[in-house]
XYZ file of C-alpha atoms in Angstrom:
600
model
C 108.220 -33.071 60.896
C 108.159 -29.924 59.141
C 110.720 -31.269 56.798
C 108.616 -34.285 56.032
C 105.676 -32.107 55.209
C 107.768 -30.009 52.967
C 108.656 -33.103 50.928
C 104.984 -34.170 50.308
C 102.922 -32.970 47.236
C 99.883 -30.798 47.979
C 96.411 -32.354 47.415
C 94.113 -30.435 44.926
C 90.973 -29.031 46.559
C 88.386 -30.570 44.194
C 89.818 -34.060 44.862
C 88.867 -33.751 48.426
C 85.278 -34.659 47.456
C 84.425 -38.248 46.708
C 83.654 -38.926 43.008
C 79.941 -39.414 42.417
C 79.261 -42.562 40.483
C 75.616 -42.742 39.083
C 73.653 -45.897 39.718
C 72.237 -46.646 36.331
C 69.818 -49.287 37.501
C 68.397 -46.882 40.013
C 68.025 -44.219 37.352
C 66.237 -46.554 34.996
C 63.922 -47.648 37.754
C 63.159 -44.036 38.646
C 62.569 -43.153 35.011
C 60.124 -45.993 34.641
C 58.272 -44.856 37.736
C 58.077 -41.292 36.411
C 56.927 -42.531 33.007
C 54.308 -44.738 34.567
C 53.080 -41.917 36.763
C 53.004 -39.538 33.796
C 50.987 -41.967 31.716
C 48.582 -42.488 34.560
C 48.107 -38.743 34.988
C 47.807 -38.239 31.230
C 45.212 -40.953 30.941
C 43.372 -39.738 33.998
C 43.408 -36.011 33.325
C 43.737 -35.789 29.540
C 42.775 -38.936 27.635
C 39.690 -39.686 29.705
C 38.632 -36.036 29.485
C 39.154 -36.074 25.722
C 36.557 -38.793 25.581
C 34.279 -36.547 27.605
C 34.990 -33.685 25.147
C 34.016 -35.943 22.291
C 30.780 -36.734 24.076
C 30.161 -33.041 24.659
C 30.884 -32.282 21.015
C 28.586 -35.054 19.894
C 25.812 -33.785 22.138
C 26.395 -30.184 20.985
C 26.175 -31.190 17.340
C 23.006 -33.114 18.043
C 21.454 -30.092 19.747
C 22.594 -27.850 16.882
C 21.035 -30.181 14.316
C 17.851 -30.246 16.352
C 17.776 -26.442 16.546
C 18.330 -26.156 12.789
C 15.525 -28.626 12.211
C 13.207 -26.703 14.528
C 14.076 -23.395 12.859
C 13.537 -24.922 9.422
C 10.186 -26.326 10.465
C 9.222 -22.943 11.917
C 10.175 -21.153 8.696
C 8.276 -23.740 6.664
C 5.259 -23.377 8.915
C 5.421 -19.584 8.710
C 5.727 -19.726 4.938
C 2.775 -22.078 4.685
C 0.812 -19.862 7.053
C 1.644 -16.763 5.037
C 0.786 -18.571 1.836
C -2.571 -19.559 3.248
C -3.469 -16.268 4.894
C -1.468 -13.659 2.932
C -0.222 -12.921 -0.561
C 1.986 -10.570 -2.566
C -0.338 -7.892 -3.905
C -0.348 -4.329 -5.255
C -0.226 -1.690 -2.517
C -0.683 2.054 -2.366
C 2.131 4.549 -2.734
C 4.991 5.193 -5.094
C 5.581 7.111 -8.299
C 4.275 6.101 -11.705
C 6.188 7.451 -14.713
C 4.580 7.177 -18.146
C 6.127 8.165 -21.464
C 4.225 9.605 -24.434
C 5.139 11.111 -27.797
C 4.420 14.639 -28.925
C 4.717 18.286 -28.070
C 3.204 19.597 -24.860
C 2.380 23.270 -25.277
C -0.780 23.225 -23.196
C -2.538 21.138 -20.569
C -5.827 22.977 -21.014
C -8.407 20.379 -22.153
C -10.017 22.893 -24.516
C -6.838 23.205 -26.565
C -5.220 19.785 -26.151
C -4.464 18.240 -29.549
C -1.342 16.071 -29.284
C -1.111 12.717 -27.548
C 0.915 14.269 -24.715
C -1.497 17.191 -24.257
C -4.566 14.963 -24.200
C -2.926 12.623 -21.674
C -1.987 15.472 -19.318
C -5.389 17.159 -19.498
C -7.187 13.858 -18.856
C -5.203 13.304 -15.653
C -5.640 16.879 -14.442
C -9.250 17.711 -15.353
C -12.506 15.953 -14.511
C -15.588 15.836 -16.735
C -19.302 15.794 -16.099
C -19.378 12.208 -17.377
C -16.616 9.707 -18.078
C -16.282 6.037 -18.994
C -15.974 3.170 -16.543
C -14.005 -0.074 -16.913
C -16.732 -1.538 -19.114
C -16.680 1.522 -21.387
C -20.073 2.646 -20.098
C -20.906 6.219 -19.143
C -20.695 7.065 -15.444
C -21.091 10.284 -13.542
C -17.810 11.952 -12.609
C -18.562 15.524 -11.598
C -22.211 14.731 -12.321
C -24.279 12.778 -9.841
C -27.232 12.211 -12.185
C -28.272 13.045 -15.745
C -31.697 12.717 -17.352
C -33.190 13.431 -20.765
C -36.559 14.863 -21.718
C -39.089 12.821 -23.685
C -38.324 14.764 -26.845
C -34.593 14.037 -26.674
C -33.857 17.772 -26.938
C -33.406 18.633 -23.253
C -31.057 17.153 -20.695
C -30.665 17.948 -17.003
C -27.440 17.302 -15.098
C -27.049 17.440 -11.310
C -23.547 17.863 -9.879
C -22.200 16.006 -6.871
C -22.051 17.751 -3.506
C -18.907 19.468 -2.226
C -16.862 19.390 -5.447
C -13.463 21.085 -5.182
C -10.757 22.376 -7.475
C -7.155 21.443 -6.762
C -6.666 24.833 -5.091
C -9.535 24.145 -2.677
C -12.089 26.448 -4.300
C -15.619 25.058 -4.803
C -16.568 23.731 -8.248
C -20.119 24.681 -9.268
C -22.446 24.887 -12.251
C -20.941 28.323 -12.973
C -17.688 26.617 -13.949
C -19.528 24.254 -16.303
C -21.442 27.071 -18.009
C -18.255 29.136 -18.292
C -16.443 26.209 -19.951
C -19.270 25.716 -22.453
C -19.197 29.438 -23.195
C -15.526 29.159 -24.121
C -16.237 26.204 -26.405
C -19.024 28.165 -28.133
C -16.857 31.258 -28.657
C -15.633 31.397 -32.291
C -12.785 33.730 -31.292
C -11.174 30.919 -29.310
C -11.794 28.363 -32.064
C -11.673 25.143 -30.071
C -12.107 21.775 -31.778
C -15.546 21.265 -30.198
C -16.948 24.592 -31.420
C -19.203 23.146 -34.122
C -20.570 20.528 -31.718
C -21.640 23.122 -29.131
C -22.456 26.201 -31.203
C -26.232 25.595 -31.188
C -26.588 24.169 -27.674
C -27.861 26.326 -24.804
C -26.741 25.722 -21.201
C -28.899 27.226 -18.438
C -28.185 27.329 -14.711
C -30.959 25.954 -12.524
C -29.010 26.026 -9.241
C -25.422 25.759 -8.023
C -25.680 22.025 -8.610
C -28.094 21.755 -11.538
C -27.795 22.680 -15.198
C -30.143 22.286 -18.163
C -29.069 21.713 -21.774
C -31.337 22.563 -24.696
C -30.536 21.155 -28.145
C -31.903 22.375 -31.498
C -33.001 18.829 -32.367
C -33.350 15.436 -30.768
C -29.908 13.912 -30.274
C -29.770 10.514 -28.555
C -25.992 10.307 -27.993
C -25.762 13.733 -26.313
C -24.572 12.335 -22.920
C -21.366 11.208 -24.660
C -20.715 14.880 -25.444
C -20.513 15.633 -21.718
C -17.047 14.090 -21.408
C -15.215 17.405 -21.959
C -12.857 18.677 -19.267
C -14.307 21.459 -17.094
C -12.032 24.481 -16.471
C -12.149 26.907 -13.480
C -14.011 30.163 -13.959
C -12.457 31.770 -10.875
C -9.023 31.637 -12.543
C -9.763 32.167 -16.240
C -12.636 34.658 -16.147
C -10.156 37.539 -15.882
C -8.128 36.403 -18.909
C -8.932 38.239 -22.174
C -10.267 35.893 -24.854
C -7.502 36.813 -27.301
C -4.883 35.796 -24.744
C -6.524 32.578 -23.613
C -4.236 30.279 -25.605
C -1.066 31.981 -24.366
C -2.076 32.306 -20.723
C 0.187 30.768 -18.066
C -2.744 28.628 -16.889
C -2.112 26.314 -19.828
C 1.309 25.429 -18.381
C 0.341 25.696 -14.699
C -3.211 24.339 -14.653
C -5.634 23.948 -11.785
C -8.120 21.158 -12.368
C -10.319 18.721 -10.476
C -9.076 15.414 -11.868
C -7.367 12.527 -10.053
C -3.978 14.278 -10.038
C -2.970 17.860 -9.305
C -0.248 19.738 -11.169
C 2.934 20.446 -9.197
C 5.746 21.263 -11.606
C 6.856 21.235 -15.239
C 10.481 20.353 -15.919
C 12.152 21.135 -19.257
C 14.839 18.514 -19.923
C 16.394 19.744 -23.173
C 16.750 23.010 -25.047
C 14.146 22.425 -27.747
C 11.581 21.439 -25.078
C 10.843 18.147 -26.833
C 11.680 16.380 -23.575
C 9.467 17.492 -20.699
C 8.283 16.000 -17.433
C 4.960 16.958 -15.848
C 4.967 16.235 -12.106
C 1.601 15.541 -10.501
C 0.445 14.422 -7.062
C -2.649 12.509 -5.990
C -5.714 14.691 -5.339
C -7.027 13.839 -1.870
C -10.639 14.798 -2.581
C -11.028 13.411 -6.096
C -14.642 12.347 -6.655
C -13.754 8.644 -6.900
C -11.377 8.784 -3.944
C -7.701 9.560 -3.573
C -5.625 7.595 -6.123
C -3.490 4.762 -4.797
C -0.432 6.287 -6.481
C 1.249 9.099 -4.555
C 2.693 10.719 -7.657
C 2.282 10.588 -11.428
C 4.956 11.741 -13.863
C 4.220 12.273 -17.551
C 7.381 12.218 -19.704
C 7.238 13.516 -23.276
C 9.512 12.239 -26.047
C 10.122 13.423 -29.580
C 9.692 10.086 -31.346
C 9.274 6.338 -30.909
C 12.996 5.570 -30.726
C 13.512 7.947 -27.789
C 10.393 6.649 -26.045
C 11.524 3.053 -26.490
C 14.974 3.917 -25.109
C 13.374 5.626 -22.109
C 11.425 2.489 -21.253
C 14.322 0.081 -21.767
C 16.597 2.208 -19.552
C 13.956 2.461 -16.785
C 13.443 6.212 -17.073
C 9.744 5.401 -17.111
C 7.467 2.612 -15.847
C 5.269 2.554 -18.934
C 5.011 3.817 -22.494
C 2.163 4.682 -24.830
C 2.309 5.458 -28.578
C 4.850 2.771 -29.485
C 4.576 0.919 -32.789
C 3.687 -2.764 -32.978
C 7.264 -3.506 -34.077
C 8.610 -1.680 -31.008
C 6.298 -3.618 -28.705
C 7.358 -6.950 -30.175
C 11.011 -5.955 -29.813
C 10.539 -4.874 -26.185
C 8.654 -8.057 -25.297
C 11.576 -10.095 -26.636
C 14.211 -7.932 -24.909
C 12.767 -7.050 -21.505
C 11.399 -10.037 -19.618
C 9.487 -7.948 -17.052
C 7.574 -5.946 -19.671
C 3.812 -6.460 -19.911
C 2.022 -5.422 -23.104
C -1.637 -4.377 -22.937
C -3.975 -5.077 -25.850
C -7.181 -3.155 -25.202
C -9.124 -2.327 -28.356
C -9.830 1.345 -29.043
C -13.202 2.482 -30.418
C -11.486 3.891 -33.484
C -11.083 2.664 -37.039
C -8.132 2.856 -39.406
C -9.376 3.471 -42.948
C -8.052 3.921 -46.445
C -10.188 6.974 -47.223
C -10.790 7.570 -50.937
C -11.323 11.171 -52.003
C -14.570 10.386 -53.755
C -14.501 13.492 -55.948
C -10.987 12.965 -57.349
C -10.768 12.412 -61.146
C -9.900 8.712 -60.806
C -11.608 7.690 -57.568
C -14.985 9.216 -58.369
C -15.529 5.963 -60.271
C -16.987 3.407 -57.859
C -15.546 0.595 -59.993
C -11.993 1.729 -59.274
C -12.714 2.057 -55.559
C -14.248 -1.428 -55.466
C -11.256 -2.881 -57.325
C -8.826 -1.330 -54.847
C -10.852 -2.760 -51.977
C -10.772 -6.219 -53.549
C -7.008 -5.942 -54.081
C -6.405 -5.182 -50.401
C -5.280 -8.110 -48.258
C -6.349 -6.797 -44.846
C -5.399 -9.933 -42.866
C -1.883 -9.637 -44.273
C -1.684 -6.041 -43.042
C -2.692 -7.184 -39.560
C 0.002 -9.865 -39.641
C 2.563 -7.185 -40.398
C 1.267 -5.338 -37.327
C 1.853 -8.444 -35.178
C -1.856 -8.745 -34.498
C -2.234 -5.343 -32.816
C -5.684 -4.791 -34.233
C -8.961 -6.452 -35.226
C -10.435 -6.551 -38.710
C -13.291 -4.169 -39.434
C -16.010 -4.913 -41.968
C -17.595 -1.492 -42.261
C -17.768 2.047 -40.872
C -18.571 0.829 -37.327
C -16.804 -1.552 -34.968
C -18.091 -5.071 -34.354
C -19.116 -4.160 -30.800
C -21.208 -1.232 -32.018
C -22.901 -3.051 -34.877
C -22.498 -6.732 -35.721
C -21.585 -6.977 -39.394
C -24.770 -7.108 -41.489
C -22.538 -7.953 -44.438
C -18.839 -7.869 -45.154
C -16.477 -6.032 -47.413
C -15.397 -7.868 -50.546
C -12.887 -10.617 -49.810
C -9.321 -10.275 -51.047
C -9.047 -11.443 -54.662
C -6.221 -9.888 -56.660
C -7.184 -11.536 -59.936
C -10.814 -10.421 -59.681
C -9.666 -6.875 -58.850
C -7.443 -6.771 -61.941
C -10.279 -8.069 -64.119
C -12.605 -5.413 -62.711
C -10.164 -2.660 -63.718
C -9.639 -4.224 -67.117
C -13.384 -4.294 -67.732
C -13.594 -0.612 -66.764
C -11.067 0.300 -69.457
C -7.903 0.431 -67.360
C -5.367 -1.532 -69.408
C -1.822 -2.460 -68.452
C 0.952 -0.618 -70.249
C 4.513 -0.935 -68.997
C 3.371 -2.207 -65.611
C 0.966 0.700 -64.970
C -2.672 0.770 -66.010
C -3.927 3.556 -68.227
C -7.259 4.734 -69.532
C -7.509 7.183 -72.414
C -3.829 7.983 -71.928
C -4.251 8.781 -68.230
C -2.150 6.586 -65.892
C -3.770 5.044 -62.831
C -1.659 7.074 -60.407
C -2.723 7.593 -56.814
C -1.200 9.892 -54.213
C -1.447 7.980 -50.918
C -0.834 10.054 -47.783
C -0.478 8.946 -44.160
C 0.800 10.567 -40.961
C 4.456 9.976 -40.219
C 3.817 8.284 -36.894
C 2.870 4.999 -35.278
C 2.150 2.046 -37.551
C 1.134 4.124 -40.563
C 4.434 3.442 -42.341
C 3.835 -0.311 -42.152
C 0.233 0.004 -43.338
C 0.893 2.325 -46.258
C 3.861 0.265 -47.460
C 1.741 -2.897 -47.441
C -1.107 -1.200 -49.309
C 1.228 0.283 -51.900
C 2.791 -3.109 -52.560
C -0.598 -4.809 -52.928
C -2.030 -2.171 -55.250
C 1.065 -2.063 -57.444
C 0.521 -5.741 -58.163
C -2.680 -4.871 -60.062
C -1.019 -2.082 -62.037
C -1.602 0.981 -59.840
C 1.130 3.618 -59.755
C 1.261 4.459 -56.036
C 3.010 7.579 -54.765
C 3.509 7.474 -50.987
C 3.766 10.606 -48.884
C 4.233 10.542 -45.102
C 3.092 13.841 -43.604
C 4.329 15.381 -40.382
C 1.697 15.145 -37.624
C 2.461 18.768 -36.777
C 1.429 20.051 -40.217
C -0.939 17.400 -41.567
C -4.009 19.379 -40.520
C -3.097 22.516 -42.481
C -1.240 20.933 -45.392
C -3.217 17.745 -46.010
C -6.577 17.440 -44.242
C -8.020 20.922 -44.727
C -7.176 21.191 -48.459
C -7.920 17.454 -49.000
C -4.493 17.144 -50.576
C -4.544 13.416 -51.371
C -6.211 10.735 -53.454
C -6.137 8.190 -50.639
C -5.669 9.049 -46.969
C -4.650 6.358 -44.482
C -6.072 7.696 -41.254
C -7.530 6.697 -37.891
C -11.038 7.989 -37.238
C -12.108 8.386 -33.612
C -15.523 6.705 -33.562
C -16.038 6.645 -29.808
C -18.261 4.545 -27.575
C -21.438 5.606 -29.421
C -21.906 4.638 -33.103
C -22.782 8.175 -34.208
C -20.460 8.692 -37.220
C -22.456 11.563 -38.735
C -19.392 13.824 -38.752
C -17.360 11.453 -40.934
C -19.878 10.335 -43.558
C -22.709 12.899 -43.836
C -22.467 15.141 -46.895
C -23.003 18.267 -44.769
C -19.551 17.670 -43.320
C -17.781 17.940 -46.696
C -15.459 20.933 -46.886
C -12.346 22.314 -45.257
C -14.006 22.697 -41.847
C -15.747 19.322 -41.882
C -14.567 15.860 -40.917
C -15.928 14.049 -43.991
C -12.398 13.396 -45.206
C -13.616 11.123 -48.020
C -15.900 13.846 -49.447
C -18.525 11.112 -49.505
C -22.060 12.016 -50.538
C -25.076 9.708 -50.530
C -28.719 10.645 -50.002
C -29.454 7.222 -48.506
C -26.558 7.446 -46.060
C -27.423 11.036 -45.149
C -30.995 10.094 -44.281
C -29.965 7.068 -42.211
C -27.320 8.989 -40.278
C -29.608 11.933 -39.543
C -32.469 9.684 -38.456
C -30.261 7.551 -36.210
C -29.163 10.605 -34.234
C -32.730 11.456 -33.294
C -33.893 7.975 -32.299
C -33.979 7.426 -28.540
C -35.062 3.813 -28.967
C -31.936 1.664 -29.325
C -33.625 -0.838 -31.664
C -34.644 1.893 -34.093
C -31.171 3.409 -33.950
C -29.600 0.060 -34.776
C -31.911 -0.358 -37.781
C -30.836 3.040 -39.116
C -27.152 2.222 -38.728
C -27.683 -1.090 -40.501
C -29.220 0.779 -43.448
C -26.317 3.223 -43.502
C -23.756 0.422 -43.360
C -25.373 -1.427 -46.278
C -25.224 1.696 -48.432
C -21.656 2.429 -47.341
C -20.524 -1.057 -48.354
C -22.206 -0.626 -51.738
C -20.632 2.781 -52.427
C -17.129 1.886 -51.144
C -16.170 5.430 -50.087
C -13.288 3.897 -48.126
C -11.753 0.614 -47.035
C -12.249 -0.276 -43.384
C -8.866 -1.780 -42.517
C -8.842 -2.565 -38.799
C -9.824 -1.485 -35.314
C -6.563 -0.600 -33.548
C -5.442 -1.875 -30.187
C -3.891 0.385 -27.599
C -0.106 0.251 -27.845
C 0.831 0.233 -24.161
C 3.659 -1.456 -22.284
C 4.446 -1.348 -18.552
C 6.689 -3.017 -15.980
C 5.241 -6.187 -14.496
C 5.223 -4.647 -10.997
C 2.661 -2.069 -12.095
C -1.063 -2.588 -12.254
C -2.833 -0.465 -14.838
C -5.266 -1.734 -17.461
C -7.222 -4.571 -15.871
C -10.037 -4.978 -18.381
C -9.963 -6.083 -21.990
C -13.110 -4.086 -22.787
C -12.583 -1.587 -25.586
C -11.742 1.979 -24.587
C -13.318 5.050 -26.152
C -9.978 6.593 -27.121
C -6.306 6.379 -26.138
C -6.858 8.424 -22.969
C -9.455 5.853 -21.975
C -6.562 3.935 -20.457
C -6.933 6.301 -17.482
C -10.565 5.313 -16.846
C -9.601 3.633 -13.556
C -6.311 5.430 -12.898
C -7.293 5.946 -9.255
C -6.720 2.202 -8.776
C -3.349 2.011 -10.529
C -0.373 0.862 -8.449
C 3.372 0.580 -8.863
C 4.371 -1.112 -5.579
C 3.854 -4.644 -4.280
C 4.013 -6.086 -0.779
C 2.715 -9.011 1.276
C -0.790 -8.405 2.556
C -3.239 -10.522 4.558
C -5.977 -12.285 2.667
C -9.414 -10.887 3.265
C -12.191 -13.360 4.130
């Protein structure tokens, strides 16, 4: 048996298991069942829920659209509500930065002479009287003012509780001290001649009496000088008054108080005066928190300062600069308030050529004044005599422009053309025409020279430095024709410019004009308290002035002032007494805007 087993082949171990043969039909059936079950589960748990997700998404989008609609309606409602019950308006606060041209050596109102100095002193110092928005006198430091029946005495009562910027009380003593300085010939202030014969007497701490040598109706207009503090200056020797540190570190009683003076460049032509609102200013604390006054050397630097936003506003720009800025800077607003001044071509009536009234009349007739205004882009209003239209409606007009008639007038007077220039007895018709080298004078003098040359006048033009024109031109009367702006003021008293007593180096009769008729009318007008009688006297003076032609009244200038549109400054088109009249309501100026509720 064992032998038989030894002869058999061994069986491999893996063959002991039966071969597994897959049942393909069964597999297919199972696969179909699994597939069917999978599809059922997918449809039940995924597809059907996707439909639900779509519904959820649709509902969510609907709610979102509804919320957006509700928010939009709310915003629209709020906007409409705000529009109905609120508005964007100027608000208090902020810093106003104004640029001016000229040196600033003093801020003392007694010595201020340049545009920058007058601007600073006006902001820092209050006056007894000042001008309101309608260019009418109002009490500033003064509460009341009355005149005697004779027109030679005036009584002024100060307001209660007046203060200086340092907190010290301001009284009548300060007013009398200031007048004493103006009357002192050793100080030599510009107002010396106006106050030399006036006596100021203290009645009480709040009341002062003025006594004049003669009746003078416009005296209240003389009370617009800045009052300075006695408690600071009384200890300063008279000979050192102009050099005292007070002039650079002033203490006043105006709407703004001095805080600091910054020197920007080495030659001190670029300065910044920093001022803050005075809490107890007589008309209330200004809306502005701070006021900066920037000085510039010339128009080009001032224009650059405004265009680069160094400053909010600029004064003293030329009409060409203003037109350029208006075309360049869309948010610039140009103000056009008339100034109670007049720009004249002043003939030196005693010069060898111009002492002949025929020559003066011919030059007037050869002057196309409307054309000059066009060259100034309309920044002015034609004048017809020595007074503005608002002060005295024109009783008659200057001769109309007629070049041919002007030439014939000269020809009849013996001035014949020879080589393009008129001559008489071998003397050429040559005129030295002088104007300050500032503002629009260049444009005006160039236009005049061109017009006069067309009738055979040899015109020599000289532009004088504003810094030296007083000593080199005005005092010695070094000109044949002077193109100059005369400060007339709110009152029509022009005695200083046209009365023969004012001829001479110390007087303001720059035309050296002398007429007995004009002298009588001007003197009489000053003493008339009745406005109708005063007007009659000024009409008589104007008629004689037009007949004599001592000058050509060219135009009444407009204030050259530009500011950002966000600021609120000049709000009235009423004429201002002088350039600093732009500050007549400075306490209401603003630089900021915000939404505020409408008041009922």
